CSV table of N, CA, C and O in Angstrom, one decimal:
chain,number,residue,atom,x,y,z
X,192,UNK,N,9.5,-7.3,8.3
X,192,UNK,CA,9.6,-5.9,8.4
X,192,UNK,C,9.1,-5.3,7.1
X,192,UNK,O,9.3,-5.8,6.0
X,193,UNK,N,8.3,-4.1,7.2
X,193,UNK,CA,7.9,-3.2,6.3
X,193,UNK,C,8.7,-2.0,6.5
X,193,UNK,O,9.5,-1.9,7.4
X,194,UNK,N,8.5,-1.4,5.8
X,194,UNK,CA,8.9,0.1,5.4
X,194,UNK,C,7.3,1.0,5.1
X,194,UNK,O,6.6,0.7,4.2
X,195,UNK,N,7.0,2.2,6.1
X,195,UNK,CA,5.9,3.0,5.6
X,195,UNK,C,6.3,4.5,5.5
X,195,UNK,O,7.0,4.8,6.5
X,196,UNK,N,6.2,4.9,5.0
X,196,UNK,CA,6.1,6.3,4.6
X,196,UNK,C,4.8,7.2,4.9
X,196,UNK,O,3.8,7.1,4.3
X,197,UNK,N,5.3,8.2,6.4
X,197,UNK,CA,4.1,8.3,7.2
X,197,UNK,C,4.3,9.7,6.6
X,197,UNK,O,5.5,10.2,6.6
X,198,UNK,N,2.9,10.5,6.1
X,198,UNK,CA,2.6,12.1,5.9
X,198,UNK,C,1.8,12.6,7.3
X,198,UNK,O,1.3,12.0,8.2
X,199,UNK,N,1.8,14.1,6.8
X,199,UNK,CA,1.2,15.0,7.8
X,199,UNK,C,0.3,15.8,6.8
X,199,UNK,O,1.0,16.6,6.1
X,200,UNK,N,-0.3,15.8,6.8
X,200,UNK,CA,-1.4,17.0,5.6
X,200,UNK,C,-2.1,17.9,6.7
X,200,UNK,O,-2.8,17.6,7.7
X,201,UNK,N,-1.7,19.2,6.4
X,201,UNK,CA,-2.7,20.4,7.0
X,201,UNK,C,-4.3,20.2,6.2
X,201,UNK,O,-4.3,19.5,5.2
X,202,UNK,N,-5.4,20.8,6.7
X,202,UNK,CA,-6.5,20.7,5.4
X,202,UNK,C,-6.5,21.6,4.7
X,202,UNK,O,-6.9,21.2,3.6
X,203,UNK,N,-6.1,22.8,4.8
X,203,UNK,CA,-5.8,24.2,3.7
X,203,UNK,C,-4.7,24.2,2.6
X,203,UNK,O,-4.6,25.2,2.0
X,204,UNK,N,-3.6,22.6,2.4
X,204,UNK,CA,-2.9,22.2,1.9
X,204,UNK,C,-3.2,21.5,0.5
X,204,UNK,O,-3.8,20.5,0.4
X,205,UNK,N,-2.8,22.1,-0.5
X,205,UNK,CA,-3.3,21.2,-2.2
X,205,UNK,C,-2.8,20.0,-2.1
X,205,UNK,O,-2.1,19.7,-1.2
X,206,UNK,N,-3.3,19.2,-3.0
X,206,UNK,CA,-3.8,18.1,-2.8
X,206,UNK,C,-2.2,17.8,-3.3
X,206,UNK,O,-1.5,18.6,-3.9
X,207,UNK,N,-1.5,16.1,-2.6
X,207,UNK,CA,-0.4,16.0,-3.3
X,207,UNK,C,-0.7,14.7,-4.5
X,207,UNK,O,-1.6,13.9,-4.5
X,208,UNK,N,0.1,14.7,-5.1
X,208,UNK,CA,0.5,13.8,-6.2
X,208,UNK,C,1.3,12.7,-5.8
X,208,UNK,O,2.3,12.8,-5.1
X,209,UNK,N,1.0,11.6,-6.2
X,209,UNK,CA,1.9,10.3,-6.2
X,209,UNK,C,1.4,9.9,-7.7
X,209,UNK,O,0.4,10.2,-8.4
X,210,UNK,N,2.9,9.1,-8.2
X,210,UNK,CA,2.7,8.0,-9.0
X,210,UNK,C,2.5,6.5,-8.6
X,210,UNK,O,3.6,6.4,-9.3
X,211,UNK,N,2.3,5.7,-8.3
X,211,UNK,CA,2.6,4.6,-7.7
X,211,UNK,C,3.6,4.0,-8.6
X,211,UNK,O,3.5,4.0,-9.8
X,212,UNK,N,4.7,3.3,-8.0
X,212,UNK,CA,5.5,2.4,-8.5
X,212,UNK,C,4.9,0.9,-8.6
X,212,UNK,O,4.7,0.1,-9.6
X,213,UNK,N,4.8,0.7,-7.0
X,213,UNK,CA,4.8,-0.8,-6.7
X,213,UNK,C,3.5,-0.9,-5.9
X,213,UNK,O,3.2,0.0,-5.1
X,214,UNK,N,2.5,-2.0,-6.1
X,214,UNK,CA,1.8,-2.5,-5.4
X,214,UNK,C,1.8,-1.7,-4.0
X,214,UNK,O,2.8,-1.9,-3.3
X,215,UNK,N,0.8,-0.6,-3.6
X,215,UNK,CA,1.0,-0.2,-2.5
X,215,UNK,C,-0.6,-0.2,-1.3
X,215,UNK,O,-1.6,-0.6,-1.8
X,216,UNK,N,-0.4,0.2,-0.3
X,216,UNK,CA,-2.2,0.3,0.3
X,216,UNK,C,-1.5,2.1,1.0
X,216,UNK,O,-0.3,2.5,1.2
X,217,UNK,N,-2.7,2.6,1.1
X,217,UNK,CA,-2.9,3.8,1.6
X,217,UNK,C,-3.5,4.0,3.0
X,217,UNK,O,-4.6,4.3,2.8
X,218,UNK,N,-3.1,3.9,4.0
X,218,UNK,CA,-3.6,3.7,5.6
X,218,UNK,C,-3.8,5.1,6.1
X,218,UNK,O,-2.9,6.0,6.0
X,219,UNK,N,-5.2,5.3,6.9
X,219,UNK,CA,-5.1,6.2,7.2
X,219,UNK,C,-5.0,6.5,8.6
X,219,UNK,O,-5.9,6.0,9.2
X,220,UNK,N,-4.0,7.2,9.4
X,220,UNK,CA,-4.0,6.9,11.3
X,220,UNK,C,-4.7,7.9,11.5
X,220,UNK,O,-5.8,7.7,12.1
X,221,UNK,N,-4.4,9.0,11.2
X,221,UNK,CA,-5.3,10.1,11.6
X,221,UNK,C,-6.4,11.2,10.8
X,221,UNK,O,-5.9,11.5,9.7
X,222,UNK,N,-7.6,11.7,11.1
X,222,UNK,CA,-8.2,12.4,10.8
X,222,UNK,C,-8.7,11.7,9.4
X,222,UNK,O,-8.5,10.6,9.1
X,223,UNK,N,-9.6,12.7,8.5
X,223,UNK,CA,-9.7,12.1,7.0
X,223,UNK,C,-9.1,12.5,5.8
X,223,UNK,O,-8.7,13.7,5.7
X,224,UNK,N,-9.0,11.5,4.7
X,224,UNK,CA,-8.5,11.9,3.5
X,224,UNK,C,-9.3,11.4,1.9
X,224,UNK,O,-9.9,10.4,1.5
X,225,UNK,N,-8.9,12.5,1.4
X,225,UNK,CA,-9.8,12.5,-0.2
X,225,UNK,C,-8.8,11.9,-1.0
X,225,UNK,O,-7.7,12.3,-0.9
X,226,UNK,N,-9.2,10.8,-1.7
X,226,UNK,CA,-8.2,10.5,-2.9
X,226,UNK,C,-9.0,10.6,-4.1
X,226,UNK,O,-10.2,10.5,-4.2
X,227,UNK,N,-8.4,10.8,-4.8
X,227,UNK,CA,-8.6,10.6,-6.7
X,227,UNK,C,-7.7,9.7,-7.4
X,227,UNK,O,-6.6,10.2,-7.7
X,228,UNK,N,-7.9,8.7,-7.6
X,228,UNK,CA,-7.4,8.0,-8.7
X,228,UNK,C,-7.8,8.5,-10.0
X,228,UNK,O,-8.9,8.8,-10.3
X,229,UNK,N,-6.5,8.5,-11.1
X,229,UNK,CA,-6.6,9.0,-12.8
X,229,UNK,C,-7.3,8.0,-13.3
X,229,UNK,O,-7.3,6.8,-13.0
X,230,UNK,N,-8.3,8.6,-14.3
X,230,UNK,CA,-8.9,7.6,-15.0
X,230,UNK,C,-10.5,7.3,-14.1
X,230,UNK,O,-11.6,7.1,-14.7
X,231,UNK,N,-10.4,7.3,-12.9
X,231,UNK,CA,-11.6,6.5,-12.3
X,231,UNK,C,-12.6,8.0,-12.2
X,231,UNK,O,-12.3,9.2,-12.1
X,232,UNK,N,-13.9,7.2,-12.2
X,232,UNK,CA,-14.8,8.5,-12.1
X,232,UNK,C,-15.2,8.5,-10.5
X,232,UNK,O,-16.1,9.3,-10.2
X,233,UNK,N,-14.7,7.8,-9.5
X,233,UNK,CA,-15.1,7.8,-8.3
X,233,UNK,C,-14.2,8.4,-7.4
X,233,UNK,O,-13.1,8.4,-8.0
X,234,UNK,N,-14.1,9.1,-6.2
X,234,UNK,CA,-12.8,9.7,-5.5
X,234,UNK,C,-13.7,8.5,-4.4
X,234,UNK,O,-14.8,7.9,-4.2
X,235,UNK,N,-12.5,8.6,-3.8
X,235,UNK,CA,-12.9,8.2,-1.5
X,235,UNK,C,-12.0,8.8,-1.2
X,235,UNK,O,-10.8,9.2,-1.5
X,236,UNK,N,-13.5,8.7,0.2
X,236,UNK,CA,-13.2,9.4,1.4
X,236,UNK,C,-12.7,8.6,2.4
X,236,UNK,O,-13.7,8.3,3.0
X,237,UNK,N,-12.0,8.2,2.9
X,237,UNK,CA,-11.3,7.6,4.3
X,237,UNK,C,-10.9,8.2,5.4
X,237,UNK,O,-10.2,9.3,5.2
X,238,UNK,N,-11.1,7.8,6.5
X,238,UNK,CA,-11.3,8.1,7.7
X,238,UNK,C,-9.9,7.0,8.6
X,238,UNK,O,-9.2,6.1,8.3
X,239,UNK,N,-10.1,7.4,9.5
X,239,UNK,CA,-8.7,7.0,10.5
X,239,UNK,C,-9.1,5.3,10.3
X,239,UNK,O,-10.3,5.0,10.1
X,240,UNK,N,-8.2,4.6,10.5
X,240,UNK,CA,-8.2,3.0,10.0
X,240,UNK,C,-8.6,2.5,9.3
X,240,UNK,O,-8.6,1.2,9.3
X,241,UNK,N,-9.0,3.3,8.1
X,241,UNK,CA,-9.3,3.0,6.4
X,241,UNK,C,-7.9,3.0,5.5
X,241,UNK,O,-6.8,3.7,5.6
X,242,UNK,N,-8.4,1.8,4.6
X,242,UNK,CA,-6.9,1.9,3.8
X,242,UNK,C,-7.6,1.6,2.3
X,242,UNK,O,-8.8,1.2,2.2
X,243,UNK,N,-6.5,1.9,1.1
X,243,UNK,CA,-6.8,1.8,0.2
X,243,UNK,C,-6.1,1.3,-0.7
X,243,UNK,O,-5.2,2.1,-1.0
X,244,UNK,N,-6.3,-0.2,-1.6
X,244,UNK,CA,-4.9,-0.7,-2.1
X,244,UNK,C,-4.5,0.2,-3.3
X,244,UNK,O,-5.5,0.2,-4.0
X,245,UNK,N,-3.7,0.7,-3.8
X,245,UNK,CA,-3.3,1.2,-5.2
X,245,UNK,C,-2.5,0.2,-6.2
X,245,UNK,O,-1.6,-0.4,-5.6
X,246,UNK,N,-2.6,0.1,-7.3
X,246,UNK,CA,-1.9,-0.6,-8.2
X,246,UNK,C,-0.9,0.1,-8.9
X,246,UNK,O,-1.2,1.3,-9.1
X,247,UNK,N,0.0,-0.3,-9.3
X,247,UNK,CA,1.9,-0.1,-10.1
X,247,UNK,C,1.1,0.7,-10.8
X,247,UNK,O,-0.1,0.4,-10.7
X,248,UNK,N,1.5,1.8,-11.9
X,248,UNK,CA,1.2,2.6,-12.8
X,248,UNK,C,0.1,3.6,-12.2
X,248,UNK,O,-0.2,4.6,-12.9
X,249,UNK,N,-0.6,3.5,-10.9
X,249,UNK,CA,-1.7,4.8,-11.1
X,249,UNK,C,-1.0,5.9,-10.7
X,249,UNK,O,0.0,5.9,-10.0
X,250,UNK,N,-1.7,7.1,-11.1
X,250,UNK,CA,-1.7,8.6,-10.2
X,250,UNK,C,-2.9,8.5,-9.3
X,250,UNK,O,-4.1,8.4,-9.6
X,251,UNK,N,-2.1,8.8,-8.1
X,251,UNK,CA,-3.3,9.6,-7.6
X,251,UNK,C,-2.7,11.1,-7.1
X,251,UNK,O,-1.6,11.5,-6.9
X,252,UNK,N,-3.9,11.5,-6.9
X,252,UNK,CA,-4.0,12.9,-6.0
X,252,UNK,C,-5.0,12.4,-4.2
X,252,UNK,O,-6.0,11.9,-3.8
X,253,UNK,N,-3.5,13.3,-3.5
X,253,UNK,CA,-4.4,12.9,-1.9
X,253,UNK,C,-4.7,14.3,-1.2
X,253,UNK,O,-3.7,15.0,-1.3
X,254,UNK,N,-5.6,14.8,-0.7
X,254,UNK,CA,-5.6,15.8,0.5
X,254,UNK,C,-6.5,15.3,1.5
X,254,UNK,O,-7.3,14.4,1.5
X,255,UNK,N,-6.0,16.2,2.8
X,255,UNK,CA,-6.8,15.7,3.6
X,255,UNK,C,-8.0,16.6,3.9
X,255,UNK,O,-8.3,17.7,3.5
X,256,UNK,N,-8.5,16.0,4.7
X,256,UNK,CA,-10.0,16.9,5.3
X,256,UNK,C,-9.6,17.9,5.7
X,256,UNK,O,-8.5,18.3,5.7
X,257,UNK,N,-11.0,18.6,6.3
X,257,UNK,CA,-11.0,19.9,7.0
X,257,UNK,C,-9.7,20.6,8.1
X,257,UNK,O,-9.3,21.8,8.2
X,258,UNK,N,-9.4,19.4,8.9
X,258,UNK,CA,-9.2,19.1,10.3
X,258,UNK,C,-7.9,18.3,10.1
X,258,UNK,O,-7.5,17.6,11.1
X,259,UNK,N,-7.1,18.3,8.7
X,259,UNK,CA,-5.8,17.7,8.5
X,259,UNK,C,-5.6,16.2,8.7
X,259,UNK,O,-6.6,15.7,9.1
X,260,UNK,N,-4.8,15.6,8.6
X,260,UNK,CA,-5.1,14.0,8.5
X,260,UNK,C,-3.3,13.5,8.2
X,260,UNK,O,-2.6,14.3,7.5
X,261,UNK,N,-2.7,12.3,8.7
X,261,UNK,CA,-1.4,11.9,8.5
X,261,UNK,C,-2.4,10.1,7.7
X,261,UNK,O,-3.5,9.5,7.7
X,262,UNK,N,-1.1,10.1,7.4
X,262,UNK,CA,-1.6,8.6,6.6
X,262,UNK,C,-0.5,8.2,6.2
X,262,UNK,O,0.4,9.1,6.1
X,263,UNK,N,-0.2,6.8,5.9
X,263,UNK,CA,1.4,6.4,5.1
X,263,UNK,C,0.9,5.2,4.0
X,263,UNK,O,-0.1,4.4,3.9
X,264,UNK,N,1.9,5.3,3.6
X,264,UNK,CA,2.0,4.5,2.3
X,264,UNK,C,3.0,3.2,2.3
X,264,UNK,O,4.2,3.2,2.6
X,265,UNK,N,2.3,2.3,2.1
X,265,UNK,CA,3.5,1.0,2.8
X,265,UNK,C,3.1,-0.4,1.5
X,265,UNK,O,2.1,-0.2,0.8
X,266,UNK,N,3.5,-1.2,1.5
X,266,UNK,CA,4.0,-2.0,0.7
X,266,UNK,C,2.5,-3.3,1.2
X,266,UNK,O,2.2,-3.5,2.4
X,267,UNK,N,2.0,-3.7,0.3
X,267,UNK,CA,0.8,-4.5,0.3
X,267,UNK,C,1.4,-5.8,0.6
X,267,UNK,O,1.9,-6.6,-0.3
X,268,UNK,N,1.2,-6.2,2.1
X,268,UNK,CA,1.3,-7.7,2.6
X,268,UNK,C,0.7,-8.2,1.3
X,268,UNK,O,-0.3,-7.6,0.9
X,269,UNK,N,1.1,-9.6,0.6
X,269,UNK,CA,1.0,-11.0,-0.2
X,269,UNK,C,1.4,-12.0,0.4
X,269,UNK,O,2.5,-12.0,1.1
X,270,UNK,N,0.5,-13.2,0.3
X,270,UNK,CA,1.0,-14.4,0.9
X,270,UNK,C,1.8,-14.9,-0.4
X,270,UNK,O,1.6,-14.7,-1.6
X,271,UNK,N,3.0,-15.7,0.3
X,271,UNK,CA,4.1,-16.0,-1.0
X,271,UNK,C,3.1,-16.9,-2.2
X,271,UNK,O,3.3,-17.0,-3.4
X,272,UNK,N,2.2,-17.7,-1.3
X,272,UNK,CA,1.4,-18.4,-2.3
X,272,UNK,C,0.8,-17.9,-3.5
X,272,UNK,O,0.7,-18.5,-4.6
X,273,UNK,N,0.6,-16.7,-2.9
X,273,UNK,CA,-0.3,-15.4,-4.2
X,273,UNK,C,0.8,-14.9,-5.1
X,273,UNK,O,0.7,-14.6,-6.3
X,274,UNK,N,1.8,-14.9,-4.5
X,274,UNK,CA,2.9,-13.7,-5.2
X,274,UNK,C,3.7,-14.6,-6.3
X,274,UNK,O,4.2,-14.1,-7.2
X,275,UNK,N,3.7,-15.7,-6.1
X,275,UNK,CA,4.6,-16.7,-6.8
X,275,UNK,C,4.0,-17.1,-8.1
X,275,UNK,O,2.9,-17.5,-8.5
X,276,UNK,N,5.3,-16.9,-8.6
X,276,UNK,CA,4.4,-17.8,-10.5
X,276,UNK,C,3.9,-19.1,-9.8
X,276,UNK,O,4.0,-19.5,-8.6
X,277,UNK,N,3.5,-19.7,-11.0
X,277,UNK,CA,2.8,-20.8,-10.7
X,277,UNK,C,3.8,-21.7,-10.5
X,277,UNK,O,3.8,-22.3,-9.4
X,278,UNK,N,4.9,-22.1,-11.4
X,278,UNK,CA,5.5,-23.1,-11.4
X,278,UNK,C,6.3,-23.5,-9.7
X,278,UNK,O,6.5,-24.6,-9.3
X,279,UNK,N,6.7,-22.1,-9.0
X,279,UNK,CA,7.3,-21.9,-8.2
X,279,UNK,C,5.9,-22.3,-6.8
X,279,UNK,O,6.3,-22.8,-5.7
X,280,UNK,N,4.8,-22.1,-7.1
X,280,UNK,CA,4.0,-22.8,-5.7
X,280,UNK,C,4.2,-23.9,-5.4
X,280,UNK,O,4.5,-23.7,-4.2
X,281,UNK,N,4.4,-25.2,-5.6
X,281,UNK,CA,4.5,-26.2,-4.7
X,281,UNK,C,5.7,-25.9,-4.0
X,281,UNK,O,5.9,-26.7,-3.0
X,282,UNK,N,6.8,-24.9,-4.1
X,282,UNK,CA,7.9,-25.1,-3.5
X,282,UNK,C,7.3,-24.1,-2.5
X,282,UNK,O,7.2,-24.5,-1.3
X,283,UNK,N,6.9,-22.9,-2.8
X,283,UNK,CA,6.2,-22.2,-1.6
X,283,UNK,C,5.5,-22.5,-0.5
X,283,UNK,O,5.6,-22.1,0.7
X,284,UNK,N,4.6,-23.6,-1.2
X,284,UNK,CA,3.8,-24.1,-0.4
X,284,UNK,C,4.5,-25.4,0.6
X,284,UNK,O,3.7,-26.0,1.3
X,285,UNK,N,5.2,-25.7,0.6
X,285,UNK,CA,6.1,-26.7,1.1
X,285,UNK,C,6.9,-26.0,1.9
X,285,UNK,O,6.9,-26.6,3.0
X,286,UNK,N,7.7,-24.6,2.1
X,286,UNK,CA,8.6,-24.0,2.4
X,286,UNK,C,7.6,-23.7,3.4
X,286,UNK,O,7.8,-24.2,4.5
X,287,UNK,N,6.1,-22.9,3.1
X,287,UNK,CA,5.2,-22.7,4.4
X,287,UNK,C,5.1,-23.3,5.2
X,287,UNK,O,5.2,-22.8,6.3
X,288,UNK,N,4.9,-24.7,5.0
X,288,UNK,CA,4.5,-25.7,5.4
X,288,UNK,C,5.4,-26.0,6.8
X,288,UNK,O,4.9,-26.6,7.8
X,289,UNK,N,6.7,-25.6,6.7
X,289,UNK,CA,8.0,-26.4,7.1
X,289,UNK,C,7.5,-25.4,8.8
X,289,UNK,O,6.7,-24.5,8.8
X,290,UNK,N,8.3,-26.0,10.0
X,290,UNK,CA,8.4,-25.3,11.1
X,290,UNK,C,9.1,-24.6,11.8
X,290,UNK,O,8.9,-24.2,13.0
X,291,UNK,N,10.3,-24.5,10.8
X,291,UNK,CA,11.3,-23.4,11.2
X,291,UNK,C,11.5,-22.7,10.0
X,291,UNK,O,11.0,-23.0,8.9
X,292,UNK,N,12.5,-21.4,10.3
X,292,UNK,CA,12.9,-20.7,9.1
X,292,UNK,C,14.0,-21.0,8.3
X,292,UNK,O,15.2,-21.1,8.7
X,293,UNK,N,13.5,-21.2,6.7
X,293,UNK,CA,14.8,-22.1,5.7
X,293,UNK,C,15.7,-20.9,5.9
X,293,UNK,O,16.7,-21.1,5.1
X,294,UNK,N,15.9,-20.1,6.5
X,294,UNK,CA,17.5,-19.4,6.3
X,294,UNK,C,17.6,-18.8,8.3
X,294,UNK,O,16.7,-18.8,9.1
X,295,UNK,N,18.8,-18.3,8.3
X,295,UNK,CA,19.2,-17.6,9.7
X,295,UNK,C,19.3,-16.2,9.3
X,295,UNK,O,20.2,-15.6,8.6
X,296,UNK,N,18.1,-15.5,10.2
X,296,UNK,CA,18.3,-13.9,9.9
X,296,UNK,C,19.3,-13.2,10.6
X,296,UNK,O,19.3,-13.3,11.8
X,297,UNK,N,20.1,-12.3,10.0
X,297,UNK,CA,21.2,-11.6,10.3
X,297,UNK,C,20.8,-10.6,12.1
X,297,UNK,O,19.8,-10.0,12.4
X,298,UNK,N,22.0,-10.9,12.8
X,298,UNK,CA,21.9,-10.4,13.9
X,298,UNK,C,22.5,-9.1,14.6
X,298,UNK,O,22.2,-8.8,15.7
């Protein structure tokens, strides 16, 4: 399960602000949107099923296009293999490995 955080942007709407906290991607469902990342001399433009990963510490600024645009902000799938210190992968990779799930999810 994820958690996304779905917006609605009019186009005649200022642009909004985020901080990023945590590792996040930027998906777009509908219409287009402008971002600005702080610091970068480049903006994008994305369009409906474009995403864009953000890293912990940036600002950005979002608006959308002409024609308004929704988009949400959700938590960047990692495979545990990537996510894990090192010391901790062979256990990851073993836990993958296995063919059921090491715990019983609540019902």
């Amino acid at each position: 399960m994820r958690e996304l955080r779905l917006y609605v942007m009019d186009g005649d709407e200022p642009a909004g602000r985020w901080r990023i906290v945590d590792r996040t991607v930027l998906e777009v469902a509908e219409g287009d949107v402008w971002v600005t990342v702080e610091g970068r001399a480049d903006d994008y433009w994305l369009a409906a099923g474009d995403s864009l990963t953000l890293m912990s510490g940036m600002r950005v600024w979002v608006s959308a296009g002409p024609h308004g645009a929704m988009f949400a902000f959700g938590p960047l799938a990692v495979p545990a293999v990537r996510a894990a210190q090192a010391w901790w992968r062979p256990l990851v990779a073993w836990r993958d490995g296995r063919r059921h799930a090491a715990a019983s999810l609540p019902t």
